[in-house]
Short mmCIF file of C-alpha atoms in Angstrom, two decimals:
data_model
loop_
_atom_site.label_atom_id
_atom_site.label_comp_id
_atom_site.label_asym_id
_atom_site.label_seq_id
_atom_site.Cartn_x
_atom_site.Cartn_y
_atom_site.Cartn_z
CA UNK A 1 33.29 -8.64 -10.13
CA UNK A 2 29.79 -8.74 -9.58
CA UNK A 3 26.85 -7.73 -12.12
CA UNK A 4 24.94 -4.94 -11.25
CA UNK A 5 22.21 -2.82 -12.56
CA UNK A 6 21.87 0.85 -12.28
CA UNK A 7 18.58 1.88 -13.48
CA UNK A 8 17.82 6.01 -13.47
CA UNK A 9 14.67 7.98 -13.50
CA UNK A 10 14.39 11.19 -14.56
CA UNK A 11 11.25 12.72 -13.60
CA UNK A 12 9.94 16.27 -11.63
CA UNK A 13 9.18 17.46 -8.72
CA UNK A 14 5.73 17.72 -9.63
CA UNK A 15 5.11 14.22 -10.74
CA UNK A 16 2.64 11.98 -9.19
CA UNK A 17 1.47 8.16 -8.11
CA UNK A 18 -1.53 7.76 -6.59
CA UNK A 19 -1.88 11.57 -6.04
CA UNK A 20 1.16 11.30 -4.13
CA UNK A 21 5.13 12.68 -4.88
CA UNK A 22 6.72 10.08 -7.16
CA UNK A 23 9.96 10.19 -5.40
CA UNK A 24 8.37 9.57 -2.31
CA UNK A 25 6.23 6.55 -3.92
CA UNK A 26 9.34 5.40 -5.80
CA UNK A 27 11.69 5.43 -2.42
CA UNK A 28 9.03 3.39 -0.38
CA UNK A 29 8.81 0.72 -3.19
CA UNK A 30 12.36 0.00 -3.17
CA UNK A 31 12.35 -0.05 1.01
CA UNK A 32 9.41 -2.37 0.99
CA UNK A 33 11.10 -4.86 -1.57
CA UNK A 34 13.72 -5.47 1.23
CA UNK A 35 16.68 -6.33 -1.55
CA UNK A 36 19.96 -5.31 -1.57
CA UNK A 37 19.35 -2.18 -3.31
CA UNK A 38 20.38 1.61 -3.21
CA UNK A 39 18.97 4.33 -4.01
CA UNK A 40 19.42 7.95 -4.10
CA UNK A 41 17.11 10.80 -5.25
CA UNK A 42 19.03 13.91 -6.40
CA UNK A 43 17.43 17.30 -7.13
CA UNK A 44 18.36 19.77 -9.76
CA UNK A 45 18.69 23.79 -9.37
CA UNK A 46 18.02 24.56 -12.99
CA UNK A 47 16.85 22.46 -15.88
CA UNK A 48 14.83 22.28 -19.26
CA UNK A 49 11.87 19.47 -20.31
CA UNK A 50 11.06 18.00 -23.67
CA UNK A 51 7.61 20.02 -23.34
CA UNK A 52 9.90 23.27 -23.67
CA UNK A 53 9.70 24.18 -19.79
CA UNK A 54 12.35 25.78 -18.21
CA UNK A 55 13.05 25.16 -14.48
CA UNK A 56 15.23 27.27 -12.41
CA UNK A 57 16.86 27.72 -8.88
CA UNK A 58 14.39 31.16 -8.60
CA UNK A 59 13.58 30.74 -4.78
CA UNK A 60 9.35 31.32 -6.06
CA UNK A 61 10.10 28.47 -8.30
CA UNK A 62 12.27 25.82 -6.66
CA UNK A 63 9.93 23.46 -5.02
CA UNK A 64 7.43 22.62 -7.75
CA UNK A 65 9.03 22.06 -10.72
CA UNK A 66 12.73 21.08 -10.06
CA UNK A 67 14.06 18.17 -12.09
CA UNK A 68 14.82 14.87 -10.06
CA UNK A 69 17.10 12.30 -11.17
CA UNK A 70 16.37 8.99 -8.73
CA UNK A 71 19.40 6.15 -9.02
CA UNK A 72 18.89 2.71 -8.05
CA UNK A 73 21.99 0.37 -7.70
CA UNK A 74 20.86 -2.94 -7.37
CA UNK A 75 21.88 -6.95 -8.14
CA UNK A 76 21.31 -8.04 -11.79
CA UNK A 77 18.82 -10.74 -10.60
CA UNK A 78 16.75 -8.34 -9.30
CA UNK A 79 16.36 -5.56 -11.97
CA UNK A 80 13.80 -7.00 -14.29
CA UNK A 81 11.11 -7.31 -11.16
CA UNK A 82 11.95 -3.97 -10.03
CA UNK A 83 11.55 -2.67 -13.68
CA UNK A 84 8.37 -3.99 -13.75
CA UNK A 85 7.52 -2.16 -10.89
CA UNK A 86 8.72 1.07 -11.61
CA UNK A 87 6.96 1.04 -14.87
CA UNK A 88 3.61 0.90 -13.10
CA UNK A 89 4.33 3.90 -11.32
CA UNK A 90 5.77 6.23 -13.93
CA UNK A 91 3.07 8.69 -15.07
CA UNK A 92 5.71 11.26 -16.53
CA UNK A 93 8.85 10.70 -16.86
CA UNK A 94 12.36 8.74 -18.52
CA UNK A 95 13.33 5.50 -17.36
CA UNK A 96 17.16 4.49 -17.98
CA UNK A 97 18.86 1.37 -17.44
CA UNK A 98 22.63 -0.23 -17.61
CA UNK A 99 24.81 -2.56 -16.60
CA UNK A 100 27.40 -1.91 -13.63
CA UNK A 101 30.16 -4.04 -12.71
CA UNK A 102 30.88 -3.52 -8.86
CA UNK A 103 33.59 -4.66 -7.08
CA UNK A 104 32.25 -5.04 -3.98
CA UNK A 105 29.17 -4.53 -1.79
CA UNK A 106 28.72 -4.66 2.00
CA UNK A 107 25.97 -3.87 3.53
CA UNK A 108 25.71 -3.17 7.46
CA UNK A 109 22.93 -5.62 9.41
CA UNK A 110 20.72 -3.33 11.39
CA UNK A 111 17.87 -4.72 12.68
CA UNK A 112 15.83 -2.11 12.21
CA UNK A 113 16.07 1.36 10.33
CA UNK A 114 17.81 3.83 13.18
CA UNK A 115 15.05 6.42 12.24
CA UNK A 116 12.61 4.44 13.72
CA UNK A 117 11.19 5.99 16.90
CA UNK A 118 9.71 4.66 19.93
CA UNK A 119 6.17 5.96 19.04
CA UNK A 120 6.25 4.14 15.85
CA UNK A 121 6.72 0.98 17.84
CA UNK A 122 5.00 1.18 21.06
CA UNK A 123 1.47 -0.49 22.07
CA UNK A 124 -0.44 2.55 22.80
CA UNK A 125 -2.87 3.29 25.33
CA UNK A 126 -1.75 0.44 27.51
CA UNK A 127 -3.73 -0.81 30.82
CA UNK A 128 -2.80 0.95 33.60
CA UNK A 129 -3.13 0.83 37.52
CA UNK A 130 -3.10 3.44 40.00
CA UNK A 131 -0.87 3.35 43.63
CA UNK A 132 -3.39 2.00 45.28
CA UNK A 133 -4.47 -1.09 43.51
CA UNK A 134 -5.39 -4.12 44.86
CA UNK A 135 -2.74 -6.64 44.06
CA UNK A 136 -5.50 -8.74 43.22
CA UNK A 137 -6.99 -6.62 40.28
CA UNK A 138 -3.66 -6.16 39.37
CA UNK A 139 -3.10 -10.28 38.41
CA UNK A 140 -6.98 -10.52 37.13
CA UNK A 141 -5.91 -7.69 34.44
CA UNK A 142 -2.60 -9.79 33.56
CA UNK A 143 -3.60 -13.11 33.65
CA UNK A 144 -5.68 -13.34 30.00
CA UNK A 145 -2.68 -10.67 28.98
CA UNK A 146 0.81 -11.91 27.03
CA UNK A 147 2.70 -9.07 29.67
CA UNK A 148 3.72 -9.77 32.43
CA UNK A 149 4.33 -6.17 33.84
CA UNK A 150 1.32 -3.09 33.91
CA UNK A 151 2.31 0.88 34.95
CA UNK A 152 1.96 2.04 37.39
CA UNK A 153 0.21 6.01 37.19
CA UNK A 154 -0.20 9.01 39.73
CA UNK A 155 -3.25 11.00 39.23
CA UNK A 156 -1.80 13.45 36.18
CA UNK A 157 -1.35 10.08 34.11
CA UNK A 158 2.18 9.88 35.02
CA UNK A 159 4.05 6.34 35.45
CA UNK A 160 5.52 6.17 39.30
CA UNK A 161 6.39 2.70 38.87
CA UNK A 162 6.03 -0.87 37.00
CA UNK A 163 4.38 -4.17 38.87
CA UNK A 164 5.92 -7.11 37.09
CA UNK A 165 5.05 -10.75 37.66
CA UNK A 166 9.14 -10.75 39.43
CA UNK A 167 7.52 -7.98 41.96
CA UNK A 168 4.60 -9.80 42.70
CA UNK A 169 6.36 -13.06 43.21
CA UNK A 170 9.13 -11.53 45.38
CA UNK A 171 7.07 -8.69 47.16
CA UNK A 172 3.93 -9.41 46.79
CA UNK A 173 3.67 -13.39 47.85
CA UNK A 174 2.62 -14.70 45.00
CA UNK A 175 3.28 -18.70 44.86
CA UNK A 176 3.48 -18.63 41.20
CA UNK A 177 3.91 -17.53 37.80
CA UNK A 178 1.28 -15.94 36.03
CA UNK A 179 0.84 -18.86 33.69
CA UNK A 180 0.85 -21.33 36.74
CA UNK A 181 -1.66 -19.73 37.95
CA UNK A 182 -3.50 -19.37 35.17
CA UNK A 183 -3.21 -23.51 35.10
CA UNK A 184 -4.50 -23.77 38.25
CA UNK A 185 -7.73 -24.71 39.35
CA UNK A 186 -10.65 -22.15 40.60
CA UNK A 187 -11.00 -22.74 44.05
CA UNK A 188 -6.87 -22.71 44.24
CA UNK A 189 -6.62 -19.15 41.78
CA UNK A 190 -9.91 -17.72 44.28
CA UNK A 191 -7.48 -18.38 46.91
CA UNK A 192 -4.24 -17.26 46.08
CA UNK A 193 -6.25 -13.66 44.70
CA UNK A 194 -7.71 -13.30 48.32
CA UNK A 195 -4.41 -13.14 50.04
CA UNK A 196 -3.09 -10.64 47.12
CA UNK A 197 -6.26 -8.24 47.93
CA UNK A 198 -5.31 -6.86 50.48
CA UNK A 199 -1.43 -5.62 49.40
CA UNK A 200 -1.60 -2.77 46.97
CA UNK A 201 0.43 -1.69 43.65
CA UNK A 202 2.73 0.85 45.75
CA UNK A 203 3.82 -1.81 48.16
CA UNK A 204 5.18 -3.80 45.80
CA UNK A 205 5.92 -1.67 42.72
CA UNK A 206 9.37 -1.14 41.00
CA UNK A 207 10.17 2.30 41.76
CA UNK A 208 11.07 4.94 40.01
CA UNK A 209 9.61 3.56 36.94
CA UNK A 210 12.52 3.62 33.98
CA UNK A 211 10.56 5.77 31.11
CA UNK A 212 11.33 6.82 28.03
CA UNK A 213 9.72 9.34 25.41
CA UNK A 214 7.74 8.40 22.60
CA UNK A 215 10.05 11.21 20.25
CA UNK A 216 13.21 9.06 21.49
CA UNK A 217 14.56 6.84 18.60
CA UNK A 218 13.68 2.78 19.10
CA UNK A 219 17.76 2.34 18.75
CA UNK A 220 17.95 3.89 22.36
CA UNK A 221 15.23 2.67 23.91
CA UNK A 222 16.92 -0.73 23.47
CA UNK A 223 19.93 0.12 25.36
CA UNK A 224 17.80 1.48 28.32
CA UNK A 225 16.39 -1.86 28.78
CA UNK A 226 19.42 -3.54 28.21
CA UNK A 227 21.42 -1.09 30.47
CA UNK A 228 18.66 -1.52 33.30
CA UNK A 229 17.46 -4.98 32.56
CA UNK A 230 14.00 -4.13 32.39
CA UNK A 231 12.04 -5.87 29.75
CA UNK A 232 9.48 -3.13 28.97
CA UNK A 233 9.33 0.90 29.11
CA UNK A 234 6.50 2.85 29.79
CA UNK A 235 6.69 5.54 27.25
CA UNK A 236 5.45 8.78 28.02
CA UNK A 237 4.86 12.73 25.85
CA UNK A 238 6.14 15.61 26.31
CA UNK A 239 4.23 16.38 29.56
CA UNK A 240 5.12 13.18 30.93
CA UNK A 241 2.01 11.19 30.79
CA UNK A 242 1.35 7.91 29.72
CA UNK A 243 1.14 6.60 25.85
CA UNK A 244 2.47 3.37 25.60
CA UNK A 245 4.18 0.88 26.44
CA UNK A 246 7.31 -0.29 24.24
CA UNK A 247 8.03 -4.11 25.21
CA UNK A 248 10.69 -6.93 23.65
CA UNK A 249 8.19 -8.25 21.67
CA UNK A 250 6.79 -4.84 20.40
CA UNK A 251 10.83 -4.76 19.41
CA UNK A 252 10.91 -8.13 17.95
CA UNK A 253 7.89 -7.63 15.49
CA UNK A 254 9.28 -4.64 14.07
CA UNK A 255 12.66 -6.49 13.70
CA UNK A 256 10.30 -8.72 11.36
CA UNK A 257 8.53 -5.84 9.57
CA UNK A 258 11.60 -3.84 8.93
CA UNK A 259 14.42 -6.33 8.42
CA UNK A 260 16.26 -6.84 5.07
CA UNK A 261 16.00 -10.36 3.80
CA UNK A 262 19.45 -11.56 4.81
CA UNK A 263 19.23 -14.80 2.57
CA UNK A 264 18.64 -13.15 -0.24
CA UNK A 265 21.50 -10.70 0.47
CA UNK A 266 24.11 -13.26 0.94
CA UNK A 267 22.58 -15.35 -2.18
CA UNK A 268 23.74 -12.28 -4.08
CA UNK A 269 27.19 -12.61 -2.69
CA UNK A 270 26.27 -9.15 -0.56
CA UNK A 271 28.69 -9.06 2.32
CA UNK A 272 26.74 -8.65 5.32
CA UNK A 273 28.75 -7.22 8.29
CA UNK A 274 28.12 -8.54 11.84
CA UNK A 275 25.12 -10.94 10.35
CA UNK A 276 24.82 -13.56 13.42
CA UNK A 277 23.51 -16.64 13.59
CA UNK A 278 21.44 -18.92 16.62
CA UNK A 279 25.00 -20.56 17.08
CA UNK A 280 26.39 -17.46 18.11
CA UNK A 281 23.84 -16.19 21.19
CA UNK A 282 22.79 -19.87 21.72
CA UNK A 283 23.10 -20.46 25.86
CA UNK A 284 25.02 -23.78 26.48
CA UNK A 285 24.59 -23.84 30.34
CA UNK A 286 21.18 -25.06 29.91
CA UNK A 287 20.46 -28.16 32.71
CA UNK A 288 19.82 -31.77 30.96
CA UNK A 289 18.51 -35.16 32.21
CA UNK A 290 18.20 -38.30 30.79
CA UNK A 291 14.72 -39.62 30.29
CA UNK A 292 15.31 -42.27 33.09
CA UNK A 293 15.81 -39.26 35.35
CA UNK A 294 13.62 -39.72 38.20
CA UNK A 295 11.14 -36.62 38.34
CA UNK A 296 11.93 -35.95 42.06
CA UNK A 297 15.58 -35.19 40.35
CA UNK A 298 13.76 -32.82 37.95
CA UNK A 299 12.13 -30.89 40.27
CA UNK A 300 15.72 -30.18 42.64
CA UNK A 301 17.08 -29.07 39.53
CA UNK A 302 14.52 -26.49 38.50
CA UNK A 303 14.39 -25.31 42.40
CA UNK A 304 17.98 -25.32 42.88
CA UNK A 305 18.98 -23.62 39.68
CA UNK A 306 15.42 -21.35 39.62
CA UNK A 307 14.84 -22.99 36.02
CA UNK A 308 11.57 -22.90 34.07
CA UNK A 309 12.62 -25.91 32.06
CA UNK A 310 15.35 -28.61 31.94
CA UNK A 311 15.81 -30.44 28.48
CA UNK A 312 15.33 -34.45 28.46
CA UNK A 313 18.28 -35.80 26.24
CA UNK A 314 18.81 -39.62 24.98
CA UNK A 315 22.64 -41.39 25.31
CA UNK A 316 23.68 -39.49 22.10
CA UNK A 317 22.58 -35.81 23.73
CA UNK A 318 19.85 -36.22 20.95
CA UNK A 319 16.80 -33.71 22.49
CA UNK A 320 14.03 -35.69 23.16
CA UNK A 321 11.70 -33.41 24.97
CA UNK A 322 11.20 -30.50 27.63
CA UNK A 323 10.18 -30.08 30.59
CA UNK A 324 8.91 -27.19 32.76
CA UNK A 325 7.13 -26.45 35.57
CA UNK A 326 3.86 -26.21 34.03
CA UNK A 327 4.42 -29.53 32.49
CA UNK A 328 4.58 -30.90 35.99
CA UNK A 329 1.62 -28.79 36.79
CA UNK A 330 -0.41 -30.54 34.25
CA UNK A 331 0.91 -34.08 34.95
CA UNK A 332 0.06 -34.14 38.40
CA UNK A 333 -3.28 -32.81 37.94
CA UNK A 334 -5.70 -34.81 39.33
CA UNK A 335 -3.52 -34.29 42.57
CA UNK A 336 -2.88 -31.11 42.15
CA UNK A 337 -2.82 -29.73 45.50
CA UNK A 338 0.47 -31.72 46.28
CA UNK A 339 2.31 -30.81 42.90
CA UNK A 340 0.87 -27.00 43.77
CA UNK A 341 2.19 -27.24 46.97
CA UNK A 342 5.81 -28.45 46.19
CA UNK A 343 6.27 -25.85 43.23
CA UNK A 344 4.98 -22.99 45.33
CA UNK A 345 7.85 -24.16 47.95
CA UNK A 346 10.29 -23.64 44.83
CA UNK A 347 10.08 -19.72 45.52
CA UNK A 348 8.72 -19.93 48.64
CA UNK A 349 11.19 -22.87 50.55
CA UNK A 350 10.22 -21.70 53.99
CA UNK A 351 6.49 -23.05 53.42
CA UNK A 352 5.64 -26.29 54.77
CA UNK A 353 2.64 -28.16 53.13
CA UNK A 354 1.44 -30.99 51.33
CA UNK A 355 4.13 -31.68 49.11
CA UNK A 356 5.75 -33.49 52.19
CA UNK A 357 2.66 -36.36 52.00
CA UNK A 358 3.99 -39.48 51.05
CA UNK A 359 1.75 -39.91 48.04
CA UNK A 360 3.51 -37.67 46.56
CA UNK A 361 7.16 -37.86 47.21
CA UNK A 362 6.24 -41.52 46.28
CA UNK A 363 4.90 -40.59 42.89
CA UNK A 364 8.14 -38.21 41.98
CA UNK A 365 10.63 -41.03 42.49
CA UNK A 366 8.91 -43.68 41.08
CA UNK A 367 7.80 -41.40 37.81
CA UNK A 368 10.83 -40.60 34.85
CA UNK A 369 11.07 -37.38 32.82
CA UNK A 370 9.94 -39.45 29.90
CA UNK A 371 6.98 -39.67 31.28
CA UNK A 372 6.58 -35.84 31.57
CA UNK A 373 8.06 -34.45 28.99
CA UNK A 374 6.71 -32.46 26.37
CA UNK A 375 7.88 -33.93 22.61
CA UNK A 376 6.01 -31.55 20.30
CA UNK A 377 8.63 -29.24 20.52
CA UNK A 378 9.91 -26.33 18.18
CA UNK A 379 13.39 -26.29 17.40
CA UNK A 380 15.69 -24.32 15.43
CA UNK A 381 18.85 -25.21 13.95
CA UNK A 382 22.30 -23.42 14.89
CA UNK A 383 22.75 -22.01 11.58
CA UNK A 384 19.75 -20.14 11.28
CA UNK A 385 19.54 -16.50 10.73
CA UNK A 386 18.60 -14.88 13.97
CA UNK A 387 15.95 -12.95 12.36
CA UNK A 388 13.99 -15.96 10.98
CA UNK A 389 14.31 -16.86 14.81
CA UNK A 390 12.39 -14.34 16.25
CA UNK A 391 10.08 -14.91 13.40
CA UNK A 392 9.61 -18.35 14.51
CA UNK A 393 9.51 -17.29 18.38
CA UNK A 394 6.65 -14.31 17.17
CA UNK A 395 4.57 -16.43 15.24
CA UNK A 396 3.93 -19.01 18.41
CA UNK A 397 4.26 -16.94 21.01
CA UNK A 398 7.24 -18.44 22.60
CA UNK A 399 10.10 -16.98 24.67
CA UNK A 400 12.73 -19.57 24.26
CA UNK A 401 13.46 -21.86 21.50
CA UNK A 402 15.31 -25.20 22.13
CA UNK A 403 18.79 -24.84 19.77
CA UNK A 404 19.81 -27.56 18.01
CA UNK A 405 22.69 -29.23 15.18
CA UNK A 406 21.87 -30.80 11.68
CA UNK A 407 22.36 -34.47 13.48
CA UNK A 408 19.72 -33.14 16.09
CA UNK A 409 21.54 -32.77 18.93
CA UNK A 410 20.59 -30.61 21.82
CA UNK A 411 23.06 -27.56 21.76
CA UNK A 412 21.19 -25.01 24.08
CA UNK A 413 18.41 -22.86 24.43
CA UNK A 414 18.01 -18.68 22.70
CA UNK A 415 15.71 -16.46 24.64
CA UNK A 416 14.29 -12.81 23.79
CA UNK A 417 16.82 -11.54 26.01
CA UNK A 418 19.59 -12.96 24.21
CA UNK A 419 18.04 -12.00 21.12
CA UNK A 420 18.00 -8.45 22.11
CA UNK A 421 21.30 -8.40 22.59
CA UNK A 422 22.12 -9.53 19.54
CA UNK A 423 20.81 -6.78 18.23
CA UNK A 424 22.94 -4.38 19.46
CA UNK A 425 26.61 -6.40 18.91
CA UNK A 426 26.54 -7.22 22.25
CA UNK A 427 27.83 -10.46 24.01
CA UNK A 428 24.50 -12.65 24.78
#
């Protein structure tokens, strides 16, 4: 049996807090609290007050002075705060409380309340590029940017398409990513933005562009990205034009904003149903080396496998580091002409340039993945919740978060994708 508290209010339709409807002020408090709390606001058709009034269902009489009876079912431990609360609020009215014993409570784990719509979600007024954009402009606009994708508009406003950083790789002949490139030196970024200048946004576009309105709830707007694996929608009105854009991360903050506080939940012996952990979308096919692992090793594997990272483990597949490409960016610096060379080649293997010097095919044998790696890492373990995960991933701006056990051992890698998935009971 577990020990509840029901606490009821019996107030008015016409009561106040803060010049606003009580029942509306008293609902949001208990949302915002985030506890494992119910509550339910019921409205009378006829009824009498201690001042003598009479209220009754009269149709010129029902919506200003109905009686309201609000009932909050909530954990023992929580009752006295939330007493405390309501107390502060109650300008007119009777506040009743008593003890339930409830034999069970389960409580469903949606990320986010399903009457959340895409407009309540969505970046608005989002940079946008027209058909005939220099490929160029396009990449100045998105390198100081955190997307990696901008609309594409006709000349009513209307999204035709989406460049993404995948388009202008694979259509567009850009040698690298859009932080790469951001890494790169001057002369080397100059250069690579003269060849894009003379493509344009249609050539290269993703066509039709996948839309979705901003009165559409946020619930479906996930499955269209996860049905046409698309990582953001550009969200349009009712005419069709251009508002927003709605991307995983716009997703992922409101997971944070809106989320119950699942710990607390299962602290009160709540049952939670289909609460997940990082063990259960962690991705075990991640590629390891050892950090004896020759870099010239490194590199094959992040070409052959088309890898942003590999993970550097010690004998007892204890994670020691990372390393992507941009880690061998930086490392081979000084020389970075060669190193540019050889990763442009990764997505480009019919070039042939100065990664073939001997300099430098010198330098990747003779240099280990210790030597590269990046060791101020930020790890999770496999039993957190997945929402404190995407807390974690918000707060610094990563994408993927190395997954490991309580004896620190290297167990995979969680992404936004997978997270996303998650969110929606589906296999990540």
């Amino acid at each position: 049996m577990l020990n509840y508290k029901g606490i009821e209010i019996f107030t008015s339709e016409a009561a106040r807090y803060k010049k606003k409807p009580l029942i509306d002020a008293v609902v949001a408090y208990i949302h915002g609290l985030k506890i494992a709390a119910r509550c339910v606001v019921t409205r009378g058709i006829a009824g009498c007050y201690e001042s003598g009034e009479v209220a009754t269902g009269r149709l010129e009489v029902l919506s200003h002075n109905m009686p309201i009876r609000i009932y909050i079912v909530l954990p023992a431990a929580e009752s006295e705060k939330v007493i405390d609360g309501l107390n502060g609020m109650m300008e007119e009215g009777i506040v009743a409380v008593h003890d339930l014993n409830v034999l069970s409570h389960r409580a469903d784990n949606a990320f986010f309340p399903r009457q959340l719509m895409v407009r309540d979600v969505m970046t608005p007024d989002p940079e946008r590029i027209g058909p005939a954009t220099p490929l160029s402009d396009a990449v100045r606009m998105l390198l100081p940017s955190i997307f990696s994708g901008l609309p594409v508009v006709d000349e009513s406003d209307r999204p035709i398409g989406v460049v993404t950083q995948g388009d202008l790789i694979r259509k567009g002949g850009m040698p690298l990513r859009l932080g790469l490139l951001a890494e790169s030196d001057e002369g080397r970024r100059d250069a690579v933005l003269a060849q894009l200048a003379g493509r344009r946004a249609e050539a290269v576009m993703t066509a039709p562009a996948v839309k979705i309105s901003e009165d559409r709830p946020l619930s479906e707007a996930v499955e269209l990205m996860l049905n046409k694996k698309v990582k953001r929608l550009p969200v349009v009105d009712a005419r069709g034009r251009l508002t927003g854009m709605l991307s995983r991360l716009d997703i992922f903050r409101t997971v944070m904003r809106e989320a119950p506080d699942w710990n607390a939940f299962r602290a009160q012996k709540v049952e939670v149903a289909r609460l997940r952990r990082v063990a259960d979308i962690v991705r075990r096919d991640t590629q390891t080396v050892t950090a004896e692992t020759p870099l010239e090793e490194v590199v094959r594997i992040i070409d052959r496998n088309d890898l942003q990272r590999v993970a550097v483990l010690d004998k007892e597949e204890k994670l020691l580091g990372l390393i992507s490409d941009r880690d061998l960016l930086r490392f081979f610096k000084p020389a970075q002409e060669g190193i540019w060379g050889l990763l442009a080649r990764m997505k480009q293997p019919f070039m042939q340039d100065a990664c073939q010097s001997g300099d430098l095919q010198r330098c990747l044998s003779e240099t280990r993945a210790g030597d590269v790696m990046t060791t101020d890492l930020i790890t999770v373990r496999e039993e957190m919740l997945i929402e404190e995960a995407i807390g974690r991933m918000i707060e610094k701006g990563l994408k993927r978060l190395p997954v490991i056990d309580a004896e620190g051992r290297f167990k995979g890698m969680i992404s936004r994708d997978s997270l996303l998935r998650t969110g929606f009971g589906e296999p990540a």
